[in-house]
Amino acid sequence: MAFFSHEGHQVYYEVHGEAEKTLIILNGIMMSAASWQPFIKLLKEHVRVVLVDFFDQGKSSKTHVPYDQTLQVGLVKALIDHVRCSSGKMVLLGISYGGEIAMKVAVEAPEAVDALILANTTDYTDPQLKAVGDAWISAAKTYDGRVFFKATIPPIYSGGFYERQLEWLSAREKMFSELFKPEWYEAFIRLVISAENHDERHRLSRIKVPTLVIGADQDQITPLRCQKRIAGAISNARFMVIPECGHASMYEKPHEFFAMVLGFIGTAKETFEI
Amino acid sequence: MAFFSHEGHQVYYEVHGEAEKTLIILNGIMMSAASWQPFIKLLKEHVRVVLVDFFDQGKSSKTHVPYDQTLQVGLVKALIDHVRCSSGKMVLLGISYGGEIAMKVAVEAPEAVDALILANTTDYTDPQLKAVGDAWISAAKTYDGRVFFKATIPPIYSGGFYERQLEWLSAREKMFSELFKPEWYEAFIRLVISAENHDERHRLSRIKVPTLVIGADQDQITPLRCQKRIAGAISNARFMVIPECGHASMYEKPHEFFAMVLGFIGTAKETFEI
Amino acid sequence: MAFFSHEGHQVYYEVHGEAEKTLIILNGIMMSAASWQPFIKLLKEHVRVVLVDFFDQGKSSKTHVPYDQTLQVGLVKALIDHVRCSSGKMVLLGISYGGEIAMKVAVEAPEAVDALILANTTDYTDPQLKAVGDAWISAAKTYDGRVFFKATIPPIYSGGFYERQLEWLSAREKMFSELFKPEWYEAFIRLVISAENHDERHRLSRIKVPTLVIGADQDQITPLRCQKRIAGAISNARFMVIPECGHASMYEKPHEFFAMVLGFIGTAKETFEI
Amino acid sequence: MAFFSHEGHQVYYEVHGEAEKTLIILNGIMMSAASWQPFIKLLKEHVRVVLVDFFDQGKSSKTHVPYDQTLQVGLVKALIDHVRCSSGKMVLLGISYGGEIAMKVAVEAPEAVDALILANTTDYTDPQLKAVGDAWISAAKTYDGRVFFKATIPPIYSGGFYERQLEWLSAREKMFSELFKPEWYEAFIRLVISAENHDERHRLSRIKVPTLVIGADQDQITPLRCQKRIAGAISNARFMVIPECGHASMYEKPHEFFAMVLGFIGTAKETFEI
């Protein structure tokens, strides 16, 4: 519930709880700090939770000009300095777009991150993922919430979830079509474009901190093979899969997602003499 | 290279080769008889190939009014009567939309089909697949070939194929954007709508003829679980999977696809004493 | 480090730590309370850990006569009464054979269990698993540690782990061949036989407590399809998979295993308003 | 139904049919030429079938001394010379052990093989597979058919097949226990040992002929990842998977297996202009 200034823009962030360990959470592209609302009560029993809106997300500044992910990486580094506690440990969690930023921060500022969680994300915007982004941009340019919803939402859930949650999805479709203003779509388009050149395949091996990689077997946006590649490249990676789950794993399987996250945070530094 | 009349509309079909067994091939939704051109030389060495355009596809009539798949099922039944040879065996192959029609024909006219091949198809338009259709309709309504291409093409290939074949895909994108006229998009929209209520889950067990079910492990449109369900429901089904392959399997992995098809046709009636 | 008496036999158990929640851990068939030694330090930071040897395991009595799993279920029920704290919550974790007992306890004594963890286990000793047991019995009857090791150990790990840990496995083979006495093999044979008629497929739906089901994608003894069936049958199940891991998941991937276990325990009762 | 002499030993082989293309079939380790009996009628309609017993198999000579796979590779090269027809094409199919020999022949005698089929096999005897072999040797050394059967047979089928075919398996167990004489077990042990150092990982890329790689998703002996590695290493490989099937795919899913084999043979040299 506060702002700080970075590169002449306002960054919106929230801090919840007072635990010793800090968990900074980086959003997926269509999310904002508000998306984590249902999970704060649980999380703050275990960690000091820091939520943040990237530029062009939620309550942070709109940039109005194109950029690449370097801008968001800078925002996160500044945020880390801003919320750091003297002795506290810092865990960085990113989902999807947020995972792309998180791995860049872990590569470039290894001293700032004690543990890393990469969920439903990829090390590389391959041509197919770029094409998915292009389709989302086309849909956004209609400025029509229902068109945008139909183009972007169905592939981010598993088939089973989609079928079981039709009513909830229908309510969200209505919310999208009412809430989103042209400047939201323009910001979204800039976010998509900023990820087009994402490629950390050759830098991932620099990450040495304990890292949890979460994948979902029905993730169509960043399929399991992306997380497999990430887990294979990071020497200290632990790899967990949520079955019968799509890309938006924390909404679709919150029990599994947060059990994995909190279980990892509690055991990240552990060593076993087997 | 001929037409016949059905329900007041013209049906375009082609017959290639003179083999004793007849293979009728039913197209996917964005295809036409012309899509099978690269494979005719091979196929007609083994079978008499019958290609056909559904209503609202290729050179068959545009309907100009909405319909459901019953219309296309009628077209196929009429085609079977039209091309039947006195003693020859009839194999029906359908991919995707064509597979949906093929299974309906096999359920309703069991005497007309000696063997069945269902590739990359589903027994049920579930809500997620319906939403994919809705997104395709939105893209079609832009009448913009590039927008339409970006919305529909990337998810029908595997990630690896998409990355390797960027040039070929780019050429096809150009072709799409030049060739397609408003009436093509309108026909396409009617085809999508005709599949919305497709649900053969409770009738599939009536199919008793030897049936080959082909799936692909990276099929995002009709995922492997659909073919698994189909193979489980048909008592005489054989099930084969093409790995590292997406929805448009016959383009992406033609060697595997046609070896499976021809191998099945040559062995469909075989029994083994093990 | 204590014993209690049940059905005229001695039951060996250990209690570690003083946390409010109690975690009772039930061993796989070739394990004993001692197998969990490397993990006690971690676990007791979070829970009061109760380890136990089944009859015919470790330091509990040898039965000298055949029995079925009912005997071990009785042992666990008695153990629960024995270690119960007035207000503390009771979590029951079973791996493999221990999971089979755990699910029976949860079915028969629902009031005794607040949460359930079923790892690398099955609801049913199918004919193939029975045949695996028969092969293990044959190997045990040689009373030759090296023969027994070669017959039982390789299939319980993933290929990759087996290759990476050859030295550790070789040390364990040596230990097996020196340590095990005829009466160990006879006890092992009785344990295998006690599981032959295990079949909880029709009772699992009675389990209503929060349940974590852990599977591993290279588990050859109780393949992933067993855990999928279990997770599908229990209404309040959460399902997590450890990739590139075999049957002995807690040895092969201890970070993943215990993060899942502790994460689940910390969130089992949570509800989310999404 | 004939013999030829090689390295002072007798090689038993059979030739069936008179088709232009020749298909040489190499057995798995526990098989013999007789194992293919149920499939000859089908195969010889399409190809001239050559069956053969490796040394220490069926009616070929017992070696009485240890050897490695080089001996069997020599046998196959001699067989190829022996059965070659002036103009006819030569296809080499090997399953499991036979696939290991087949890939070695294709690497070393590329001019002799027009197309290659590798089913349920591996490019490398990894430590776990070696341990499986060790367990089989232990079981063979009991000279007890029922012990041997329990140790070797259950893991070569899928769980579902094993459950459905209990009666057939039981009959085979009886046959094993009656038929096999000490010298059969000694020959079997030499065959297992001959494969211990199999490692073609660095030579597979030399194979340039059209190659079909067949895998099965429940193969526990040579899991799917082995065939994936093989298919990835051979530039002209086609890769097909039989779902819900174990290691002995040609027995478990003969329709799928032989449709793949014959379909591939009929299309191996095809090129498509897409």
mmCIF file of C-alpha atoms in Angstrom, chain C residues 22-176:
data_model
loop_
_atom_site.group_PDB
_atom_site.id
_atom_site.type_symbol
_atom_site.label_atom_id
_atom_site.label_comp_id
_atom_site.label_asym_id
_atom_site.label_seq_id
_atom_site.Cartn_x
_atom_site.Cartn_y
_atom_site.Cartn_z
ATOM 1 C CA THR C 22 2.227 -34.977 15.438
ATOM 2 C CA LEU C 23 3.426 -36.694 12.262
ATOM 3 C CA ILE C 24 3.307 -40.478 12.359
ATOM 4 C CA ILE C 25 5.431 -42.035 9.625
ATOM 5 C CA LEU C 26 4.777 -45.537 8.312
ATOM 6 C CA ASN C 27 7.646 -47.325 6.561
ATOM 7 C CA GLY C 28 7.961 -48.987 3.210
ATOM 8 C CA ILE C 29 8.406 -52.738 3.312
ATOM 9 C CA MET C 30 12.224 -52.866 3.324
ATOM 10 C CA MET C 31 12.598 -49.912 5.666
ATOM 11 C CA SER C 32 12.517 -49.376 9.411
ATOM 12 C CA ALA C 33 12.321 -46.423 11.792
ATOM 13 C CA ALA C 34 16.068 -46.066 11.301
ATOM 14 C CA SER C 35 15.582 -45.240 7.617
ATOM 15 C CA TRP C 36 14.210 -41.802 8.552
ATOM 16 C CA GLN C 37 17.269 -40.861 10.627
ATOM 17 C CA PRO C 38 18.688 -38.352 8.105
ATOM 18 C CA PHE C 39 15.444 -36.384 8.117
ATOM 19 C CA ILE C 40 14.606 -36.173 11.824
ATOM 20 C CA LYS C 41 16.508 -32.948 12.442
ATOM 21 C CA LEU C 42 14.506 -31.154 9.772
ATOM 22 C CA LEU C 43 11.165 -32.733 10.620
ATOM 23 C CA LYS C 44 11.257 -32.055 14.336
ATOM 24 C CA GLU C 45 11.643 -28.337 13.735
ATOM 25 C CA HIS C 46 8.129 -28.466 12.341
ATOM 26 C CA VAL C 47 6.342 -31.453 13.844
ATOM 27 C CA ARG C 48 6.504 -33.999 16.640
ATOM 28 C CA VAL C 49 7.746 -37.008 14.690
ATOM 29 C CA VAL C 50 6.634 -40.516 15.567
ATOM 30 C CA LEU C 51 8.532 -43.345 13.888
ATOM 31 C CA VAL C 52 7.527 -46.951 14.241
ATOM 32 C CA ASP C 53 8.564 -50.401 13.084
ATOM 33 C CA PHE C 54 5.765 -52.600 11.792
ATOM 34 C CA PHE C 55 5.702 -56.166 13.053
ATOM 35 C CA ASP C 56 8.497 -58.020 11.220
ATOM 36 C CA GLN C 57 10.390 -54.747 10.725
ATOM 37 C CA GLY C 58 13.384 -53.345 12.594
ATOM 38 C CA LYS C 59 13.098 -53.718 16.341
ATOM 39 C CA SER C 60 9.422 -54.666 16.597
ATOM 40 C CA SER C 61 8.564 -58.319 17.220
ATOM 41 C CA LYS C 62 8.841 -60.946 14.567
ATOM 42 C CA THR C 63 5.477 -62.657 14.224
ATOM 43 C CA HIS C 64 6.733 -66.063 13.082
ATOM 44 C CA VAL C 65 3.281 -66.727 11.646
ATOM 45 C CA PRO C 66 1.528 -65.419 8.527
ATOM 46 C CA TYR C 67 -0.942 -62.507 8.744
ATOM 47 C CA ASP C 68 -2.543 -59.881 6.567
ATOM 48 C CA GLN C 69 -2.358 -56.092 6.811
ATOM 49 C CA THR C 70 -5.136 -56.043 9.426
ATOM 50 C CA LEU C 71 -2.465 -56.826 11.991
ATOM 51 C CA GLN C 72 -0.407 -53.786 11.073
ATOM 52 C CA VAL C 73 -3.507 -51.586 10.914
ATOM 53 C CA GLY C 74 -4.207 -52.630 14.511
ATOM 54 C CA LEU C 75 -0.631 -51.774 15.442
ATOM 55 C CA VAL C 76 -1.020 -48.257 14.007
ATOM 56 C CA LYS C 77 -4.363 -47.660 15.709
ATOM 57 C CA ALA C 78 -2.788 -48.687 19.024
ATOM 58 C CA LEU C 79 0.195 -46.449 18.323
ATOM 59 C CA ILE C 80 -2.096 -43.491 17.676
ATOM 60 C CA ASP C 81 -3.793 -44.013 21.051
ATOM 61 C CA HIS C 82 -0.404 -44.415 22.655
ATOM 62 C CA VAL C 83 1.188 -41.187 21.378
ATOM 63 C CA ARG C 84 -1.896 -38.985 21.200
ATOM 64 C CA CYS C 85 -1.632 -35.576 22.856
ATOM 65 C CA SER C 86 -4.751 -33.970 24.260
ATOM 66 C CA SER C 87 -5.196 -31.205 21.733
ATOM 67 C CA GLY C 88 -2.591 -31.927 19.087
ATOM 68 C CA LYS C 89 -3.341 -32.684 15.484
ATOM 69 C CA MET C 90 -2.376 -36.032 14.042
ATOM 70 C CA VAL C 91 -0.975 -36.374 10.522
ATOM 71 C CA LEU C 92 -0.395 -39.851 9.120
ATOM 72 C CA LEU C 93 2.239 -40.354 6.406
ATOM 73 C CA GLY C 94 2.814 -43.682 4.703
ATOM 74 C CA ILE C 95 5.138 -44.555 1.853
ATOM 75 C CA SER C 96 4.591 -47.660 -0.283
ATOM 76 C CA TYR C 97 3.545 -50.507 2.097
ATOM 77 C CA GLY C 98 3.167 -47.839 4.795
ATOM 78 C CA GLY C 99 0.802 -45.930 2.517
ATOM 79 C CA GLU C 100 -1.366 -49.008 2.150
ATOM 80 C CA ILE C 101 -1.653 -49.257 5.941
ATOM 81 C CA ALA C 102 -2.175 -45.494 6.265
ATOM 82 C CA MET C 103 -5.132 -45.478 3.888
ATOM 83 C CA LYS C 104 -6.726 -48.409 5.750
ATOM 84 C CA VAL C 105 -6.346 -46.544 9.068
ATOM 85 C CA ALA C 106 -7.843 -43.395 7.533
ATOM 86 C CA VAL C 107 -10.794 -45.403 6.205
ATOM 87 C CA GLU C 108 -11.441 -47.281 9.433
ATOM 88 C CA ALA C 109 -10.594 -44.666 12.041
ATOM 89 C CA PRO C 110 -11.441 -41.324 10.398
ATOM 90 C CA GLU C 111 -11.660 -39.563 13.776
ATOM 91 C CA ALA C 112 -8.025 -40.428 14.538
ATOM 92 C CA VAL C 113 -6.430 -38.757 11.549
ATOM 93 C CA ASP C 114 -6.487 -35.021 10.797
ATOM 94 C CA ALA C 115 -4.561 -35.225 7.562
ATOM 95 C CA LEU C 116 -3.117 -37.992 5.429
ATOM 96 C CA ILE C 117 -0.042 -38.272 3.207
ATOM 97 C CA LEU C 118 0.175 -41.161 0.752
ATOM 98 C CA ALA C 119 3.504 -41.401 -1.065
ATOM 99 C CA ASN C 120 4.457 -43.845 -3.820
ATOM 100 C CA THR C 121 1.737 -46.243 -2.874
ATOM 101 C CA THR C 122 -1.228 -48.022 -4.376
ATOM 102 C CA ASP C 123 -4.837 -48.745 -3.534
ATOM 103 C CA TYR C 124 -4.597 -52.280 -4.930
ATOM 104 C CA THR C 125 -2.059 -55.086 -5.226
ATOM 105 C CA ASP C 126 -2.727 -55.861 -8.868
ATOM 106 C CA PRO C 127 -1.490 -59.149 -10.394
ATOM 107 C CA GLN C 128 1.702 -57.550 -11.692
ATOM 108 C CA LEU C 129 2.567 -56.087 -8.286
ATOM 109 C CA LYS C 130 1.764 -59.466 -6.753
ATOM 110 C CA ALA C 131 4.211 -61.040 -9.220
ATOM 111 C CA VAL C 132 6.857 -58.493 -8.208
ATOM 112 C CA GLY C 133 6.274 -59.621 -4.631
ATOM 113 C CA ASP C 134 6.622 -63.250 -5.690
ATOM 114 C CA ALA C 135 9.964 -62.465 -7.324
ATOM 115 C CA TRP C 136 11.104 -60.712 -4.145
ATOM 116 C CA ILE C 137 10.088 -63.751 -2.110
ATOM 117 C CA SER C 138 12.089 -66.015 -4.440
ATOM 118 C CA ALA C 139 15.099 -63.752 -4.028
ATOM 119 C CA ALA C 140 14.659 -63.662 -0.237
ATOM 120 C CA LYS C 141 14.535 -67.435 -0.084
ATOM 121 C CA THR C 142 18.109 -67.581 -1.395
ATOM 122 C CA TYR C 143 19.166 -65.864 1.870
ATOM 123 C CA ASP C 144 21.907 -64.330 -0.290
ATOM 124 C CA GLY C 145 22.214 -60.573 0.233
ATOM 125 C CA ARG C 146 23.690 -59.904 -3.181
ATOM 126 C CA VAL C 147 21.045 -61.908 -5.012
ATOM 127 C CA PHE C 148 18.349 -60.229 -2.927
ATOM 128 C CA PHE C 149 19.794 -56.783 -3.596
ATOM 129 C CA LYS C 150 19.980 -57.277 -7.375
ATOM 130 C CA ALA C 151 16.380 -58.516 -7.464
ATOM 131 C CA THR C 152 14.821 -55.814 -5.332
ATOM 132 C CA ILE C 153 16.840 -52.605 -5.439
ATOM 133 C CA PRO C 154 17.375 -51.581 -9.091
ATOM 134 C CA PRO C 155 13.664 -51.203 -9.915
ATOM 135 C CA ILE C 156 13.004 -48.983 -6.915
ATOM 136 C CA TYR C 157 15.144 -46.112 -8.211
ATOM 137 C CA SER C 158 14.979 -44.027 -11.376
ATOM 138 C CA GLY C 159 17.514 -44.839 -14.077
ATOM 139 C CA GLY C 160 19.303 -41.547 -13.604
ATOM 140 C CA PHE C 161 19.611 -41.880 -9.825
ATOM 141 C CA TYR C 162 20.813 -45.460 -10.165
ATOM 142 C CA GLU C 163 23.539 -44.337 -12.550
ATOM 143 C CA ARG C 164 24.612 -41.332 -10.464
ATOM 144 C CA GLN C 165 24.598 -43.147 -7.111
ATOM 145 C CA LEU C 166 26.357 -46.391 -8.055
ATOM 146 C CA GLU C 167 28.869 -46.031 -5.249
ATOM 147 C CA TRP C 168 26.214 -45.424 -2.584
ATOM 148 C CA LEU C 169 24.173 -48.329 -3.934
ATOM 149 C CA SER C 170 27.226 -50.546 -3.927
ATOM 150 C CA ALA C 171 27.851 -49.691 -0.256
ATOM 151 C CA ARG C 172 24.242 -50.546 0.543
ATOM 152 C CA GLU C 173 24.542 -53.843 -1.316
ATOM 153 C CA LYS C 174 27.526 -54.721 0.853
ATOM 154 C CA MET C 175 25.607 -53.721 3.989
ATOM 155 C CA PHE C 176 22.626 -55.858 2.934
#
